[in-house]
Amino acid sequence: MNCSSVLHQIELAVNTIVQIIGNLDEEDLQNRPNPKKHSIGELLEHLAVIFEADWRISNEASEEEMISYYAGVSYNTLDSIKEGLITNFYTLKHNYLKLSNDELISETTSYWGLTYTRYEWLLEILAHVYHHRGQLHSMLVHCCDKDLNILMFE
């Protein structure tokens, strides 16, 4: 089983998120287009932690361990978000590329009871990142009137 193509698609998403970040000002991070939803900065911070958080979840981290992880992470500037996003992606990529086929088909269970193979967890991470990247793009274009002019796919 080869993870390279999935990792390539995740890297494309990371690259476009980095481009989006390059179109923002620090003040944009506080923008909350919907008062009941995340701000742009909160959404970007979530994107920056997805790779590390989902890796931990896929390795059966407990709810308490995840609460502790989230409490210890803070990406609140454009530069720190970008750095966290890139660093966490390359850590995830390194971790996945060293897994054997047997490890990729082994099942693990999240603290809330969801069981996937490690390969399925990687597909879940891909879907998770693309979902939030789409949210971010929509918020910026439709709510904040930002003309990003960024290709979202190859």
PDB file of C-alpha atoms in Angstrom:
ATOM      1  CA  MET A   1       0.000   0.000   0.000  1.00  0.00           C
ATOM      2  CA  ASN A   2       1.449   3.337  -1.034  1.00  0.00           C
ATOM      3  CA  CYS A   3       0.620   6.563   0.783  1.00  0.00           C
ATOM      4  CA  SER A   4       2.572   8.829  -1.558  1.00  0.00           C
ATOM      5  CA  SER A   5      -0.383   9.846  -3.735  1.00  0.00           C
ATOM      6  CA  VAL A   6      -2.561  10.689  -0.715  1.00  0.00           C
ATOM      7  CA  LEU A   7       0.288  12.645   0.859  1.00  0.00           C
ATOM      8  CA  HIS A   8       0.783  14.477  -2.439  1.00  0.00           C
ATOM      9  CA  GLN A   9      -2.876  15.586  -2.401  1.00  0.00           C
ATOM     10  CA  ILE A  10      -2.524  16.752   1.210  1.00  0.00           C
ATOM     11  CA  GLU A  11       0.613  18.675   0.259  1.00  0.00           C
ATOM     12  CA  LEU A  12      -1.321  20.421  -2.528  1.00  0.00           C
ATOM     13  CA  ALA A  13      -3.860  21.531   0.058  1.00  0.00           C
ATOM     14  CA  VAL A  14      -1.080  22.752   2.360  1.00  0.00           C
ATOM     15  CA  ASN A  15       0.487  24.734  -0.473  1.00  0.00           C
ATOM     16  CA  THR A  16      -2.795  26.464  -1.311  1.00  0.00           C
ATOM     17  CA  ILE A  17      -3.441  27.232   2.368  1.00  0.00           C
ATOM     18  CA  VAL A  18       0.020  28.802   2.535  1.00  0.00           C
ATOM     19  CA  GLN A  19      -0.908  30.898  -0.523  1.00  0.00           C
ATOM     20  CA  ILE A  20      -4.142  31.946   1.157  1.00  0.00           C
ATOM     21  CA  ILE A  21      -2.215  32.954   4.282  1.00  0.00           C
ATOM     22  CA  GLY A  22       0.019  35.070   2.046  1.00  0.00           C
ATOM     23  CA  ASN A  23      -3.057  37.061   0.999  1.00  0.00           C
ATOM     24  CA  LEU A  24      -4.064  37.898   4.572  1.00  0.00           C
ATOM     25  CA  ASP A  25      -3.185  40.577   7.079  1.00  0.00           C
ATOM     26  CA  GLU A  26      -2.878  39.923  10.814  1.00  0.00           C
ATOM     27  CA  GLU A  27      -6.136  41.844  11.346  1.00  0.00           C
ATOM     28  CA  ASP A  28      -7.964  39.281   9.182  1.00  0.00           C
ATOM     29  CA  LEU A  29      -7.384  36.625  11.850  1.00  0.00           C
ATOM     30  CA  GLN A  30      -9.921  38.315  14.140  1.00  0.00           C
ATOM     31  CA  ASN A  31     -12.630  38.430  11.472  1.00  0.00           C
ATOM     32  CA  ARG A  32     -15.612  36.285  12.454  1.00  0.00           C
ATOM     33  CA  PRO A  33     -18.072  36.283   9.516  1.00  0.00           C
ATOM     34  CA  ASN A  34     -20.632  34.388  11.603  1.00  0.00           C
ATOM     35  CA  PRO A  35     -20.810  35.205  15.315  1.00  0.00           C
ATOM     36  CA  LYS A  36     -21.614  31.566  16.147  1.00  0.00           C
ATOM     37  CA  LYS A  37     -18.696  30.088  14.192  1.00  0.00           C
ATOM     38  CA  HIS A  38     -14.903  30.181  14.273  1.00  0.00           C
ATOM     39  CA  SER A  39     -12.968  33.279  13.304  1.00  0.00           C
ATOM     40  CA  ILE A  40     -10.585  33.096  10.362  1.00  0.00           C
ATOM     41  CA  GLY A  41      -7.695  32.829  12.817  1.00  0.00           C
ATOM     42  CA  GLU A  42      -9.359  30.013  14.761  1.00  0.00           C
ATOM     43  CA  LEU A  43     -10.043  28.105  11.553  1.00  0.00           C
ATOM     44  CA  LEU A  44      -6.459  28.574  10.396  1.00  0.00           C
ATOM     45  CA  GLU A  45      -5.170  27.429  13.788  1.00  0.00           C
ATOM     46  CA  HIS A  46      -7.348  24.333  13.492  1.00  0.00           C
ATOM     47  CA  LEU A  47      -5.887  23.658  10.044  1.00  0.00           C
ATOM     48  CA  ALA A  48      -2.373  23.999  11.474  1.00  0.00           C
ATOM     49  CA  VAL A  49      -3.006  21.375  14.177  1.00  0.00           C
ATOM     50  CA  ILE A  50      -4.979  18.829  12.114  1.00  0.00           C
ATOM     51  CA  PHE A  51      -1.946  16.787  11.057  1.00  0.00           C
ATOM     52  CA  GLU A  52      -0.503  16.363  14.529  1.00  0.00           C
ATOM     53  CA  ALA A  53      -3.870  16.026  16.260  1.00  0.00           C
ATOM     54  CA  ASP A  54      -5.272  13.481  13.825  1.00  0.00           C
ATOM     55  CA  TRP A  55      -2.001  11.504  13.913  1.00  0.00           C
ATOM     56  CA  ARG A  56      -2.300  11.316  17.702  1.00  0.00           C
ATOM     57  CA  ILE A  57      -5.959  10.317  17.474  1.00  0.00           C
ATOM     58  CA  SER A  58      -5.085   7.613  14.950  1.00  0.00           C
ATOM     59  CA  ASN A  59      -2.546   6.313  17.461  1.00  0.00           C
ATOM     60  CA  GLU A  60      -5.272   5.931  20.073  1.00  0.00           C
ATOM     61  CA  ALA A  61      -4.533   9.006  22.183  1.00  0.00           C
ATOM     62  CA  SER A  62      -7.016   9.346  25.017  1.00  0.00           C
ATOM     63  CA  GLU A  63      -9.469  12.210  25.293  1.00  0.00           C
ATOM     64  CA  GLU A  64      -7.410  13.592  28.180  1.00  0.00           C
ATOM     65  CA  GLU A  65      -4.225  13.436  26.099  1.00  0.00           C
ATOM     66  CA  MET A  66      -5.955  15.314  23.278  1.00  0.00           C
ATOM     67  CA  ILE A  67      -7.326  17.971  25.614  1.00  0.00           C
ATOM     68  CA  SER A  68      -3.804  18.446  26.945  1.00  0.00           C
ATOM     69  CA  TYR A  69      -2.351  18.625  23.425  1.00  0.00           C
ATOM     70  CA  TYR A  70      -4.872  21.250  22.281  1.00  0.00           C
ATOM     71  CA  ALA A  71      -4.316  23.288  25.448  1.00  0.00           C
ATOM     72  CA  GLY A  72      -0.569  23.390  24.785  1.00  0.00           C
ATOM     73  CA  VAL A  73      -0.778  24.545  21.163  1.00  0.00           C
ATOM     74  CA  SER A  74      -1.155  28.142  20.075  1.00  0.00           C
ATOM     75  CA  TYR A  75      -0.807  29.488  16.559  1.00  0.00           C
ATOM     76  CA  ASN A  76      -2.050  33.072  16.691  1.00  0.00           C
ATOM     77  CA  THR A  77      -0.048  34.885  14.012  1.00  0.00           C
ATOM     78  CA  LEU A  78       0.086  34.311  10.282  1.00  0.00           C
ATOM     79  CA  ASP A  79       3.739  33.265  10.495  1.00  0.00           C
ATOM     80  CA  SER A  80       3.159  30.817  13.350  1.00  0.00           C
ATOM     81  CA  ILE A  81       0.138  29.321  11.582  1.00  0.00           C
ATOM     82  CA  LYS A  82       2.126  28.851   8.394  1.00  0.00           C
ATOM     83  CA  GLU A  83       5.076  27.343  10.256  1.00  0.00           C
ATOM     84  CA  GLY A  84       2.835  25.001  12.255  1.00  0.00           C
ATOM     85  CA  LEU A  85       0.951  23.895   9.157  1.00  0.00           C
ATOM     86  CA  ILE A  86       4.128  23.076   7.249  1.00  0.00           C
ATOM     87  CA  THR A  87       5.991  21.485  10.167  1.00  0.00           C
ATOM     88  CA  ASN A  88       3.043  19.331  11.200  1.00  0.00           C
ATOM     89  CA  PHE A  89       2.443  18.203   7.616  1.00  0.00           C
ATOM     90  CA  TYR A  90       6.062  17.124   7.121  1.00  0.00           C
ATOM     91  CA  THR A  91       6.009  15.290  10.442  1.00  0.00           C
ATOM     92  CA  LEU A  92       2.848  13.461   9.365  1.00  0.00           C
ATOM     93  CA  LYS A  93       4.388  12.651   5.983  1.00  0.00           C
ATOM     94  CA  HIS A  94       7.548  11.299   7.630  1.00  0.00           C
ATOM     95  CA  ASN A  95       5.485   9.210  10.057  1.00  0.00           C
ATOM     96  CA  TYR A  96       3.323   7.706   7.320  1.00  0.00           C
ATOM     97  CA  LEU A  97       6.164   6.963   4.907  1.00  0.00           C
ATOM     98  CA  LYS A  98       7.929   4.843   7.498  1.00  0.00           C
ATOM     99  CA  LEU A  99       4.877   2.649   8.205  1.00  0.00           C
ATOM    100  CA  SER A 100       4.956  -0.889   6.819  1.00  0.00           C
ATOM    101  CA  ASN A 101       2.050  -2.328   4.820  1.00  0.00           C
ATOM    102  CA  ASP A 102       1.056  -4.378   7.868  1.00  0.00           C
ATOM    103  CA  GLU A 103       0.970  -1.207   9.966  1.00  0.00           C
ATOM    104  CA  LEU A 104      -1.081   0.609   7.315  1.00  0.00           C
ATOM    105  CA  ILE A 105      -3.777  -2.084   7.355  1.00  0.00           C
ATOM    106  CA  SER A 106      -3.812  -2.429  11.136  1.00  0.00           C
ATOM    107  CA  GLU A 107      -6.851  -0.942  12.845  1.00  0.00           C
ATOM    108  CA  THR A 108      -6.783   1.649  15.593  1.00  0.00           C
ATOM    109  CA  THR A 109      -9.660   3.136  17.546  1.00  0.00           C
ATOM    110  CA  SER A 110     -10.231   6.779  18.483  1.00  0.00           C
ATOM    111  CA  TYR A 111     -11.183   7.730  22.025  1.00  0.00           C
ATOM    112  CA  TRP A 112     -14.810   8.142  20.890  1.00  0.00           C
ATOM    113  CA  GLY A 113     -14.896   4.619  19.436  1.00  0.00           C
ATOM    114  CA  LEU A 114     -14.286   5.092  15.687  1.00  0.00           C
ATOM    115  CA  THR A 115     -12.142   2.301  14.211  1.00  0.00           C
ATOM    116  CA  TYR A 116     -10.184   2.708  10.971  1.00  0.00           C
ATOM    117  CA  THR A 117      -7.058   1.238   9.467  1.00  0.00           C
ATOM    118  CA  ARG A 118      -4.096   3.591   9.573  1.00  0.00           C
ATOM    119  CA  TYR A 119      -4.522   4.070   5.816  1.00  0.00           C
ATOM    120  CA  GLU A 120      -8.168   5.041   6.335  1.00  0.00           C
ATOM    121  CA  TRP A 121      -7.052   7.528   8.989  1.00  0.00           C
ATOM    122  CA  LEU A 122      -4.811   9.124   6.351  1.00  0.00           C
ATOM    123  CA  LEU A 123      -7.787   9.402   3.989  1.00  0.00           C
ATOM    124  CA  GLU A 124      -9.770  10.967   6.830  1.00  0.00           C
ATOM    125  CA  ILE A 125      -6.978  13.533   7.327  1.00  0.00           C
ATOM    126  CA  LEU A 126      -7.091  14.339   3.595  1.00  0.00           C
ATOM    127  CA  ALA A 127     -10.868  14.860   3.754  1.00  0.00           C
ATOM    128  CA  HIS A 128     -10.561  16.893   6.959  1.00  0.00           C
ATOM    129  CA  VAL A 129      -8.012  19.302   5.463  1.00  0.00           C
ATOM    130  CA  TYR A 130      -9.899  19.737   2.189  1.00  0.00           C
ATOM    131  CA  HIS A 131     -13.136  20.361   4.088  1.00  0.00           C
ATOM    132  CA  HIS A 132     -11.661  23.156   6.196  1.00  0.00           C
ATOM    133  CA  ARG A 133      -9.692  24.610   3.287  1.00  0.00           C
ATOM    134  CA  GLY A 134     -13.009  24.925   1.429  1.00  0.00           C
ATOM    135  CA  GLN A 135     -14.594  26.584   4.458  1.00  0.00           C
ATOM    136  CA  LEU A 136     -11.711  29.043   4.673  1.00  0.00           C
ATOM    137  CA  HIS A 137     -11.888  29.874   0.976  1.00  0.00           C
ATOM    138  CA  SER A 138     -15.649  30.419   1.146  1.00  0.00           C
ATOM    139  CA  MET A 139     -15.387  32.621   4.233  1.00  0.00           C
ATOM    140  CA  LEU A 140     -12.757  34.808   2.629  1.00  0.00           C
ATOM    141  CA  VAL A 141     -14.400  35.097  -0.783  1.00  0.00           C
ATOM    142  CA  HIS A 142     -18.067  35.316   0.139  1.00  0.00           C
ATOM    143  CA  CYS A 143     -17.992  36.921   3.587  1.00  0.00           C
ATOM    144  CA  CYS A 144     -14.837  39.020   3.554  1.00  0.00           C
ATOM    145  CA  ASP A 145     -14.810  39.979  -0.138  1.00  0.00           C
ATOM    146  CA  LYS A 146     -11.211  38.782  -0.587  1.00  0.00           C
ATOM    147  CA  ASP A 147     -10.291  38.054  -4.193  1.00  0.00           C
ATOM    148  CA  LEU A 148      -7.771  35.255  -3.627  1.00  0.00           C
ATOM    149  CA  ASN A 149      -7.219  34.255  -7.269  1.00  0.00           C
ATOM    150  CA  ILE A 150      -5.664  30.951  -6.146  1.00  0.00           C
ATOM    151  CA  LEU A 151      -5.987  27.634  -7.989  1.00  0.00           C
ATOM    152  CA  MET A 152      -7.416  25.186  -5.476  1.00  0.00           C
ATOM    153  CA  PHE A 153      -6.618  22.055  -7.533  1.00  0.00           C
ATOM    154  CA  GLU A 154      -3.929  21.003  -9.994  1.00  0.00           C
TER     155      GLU A 154
END
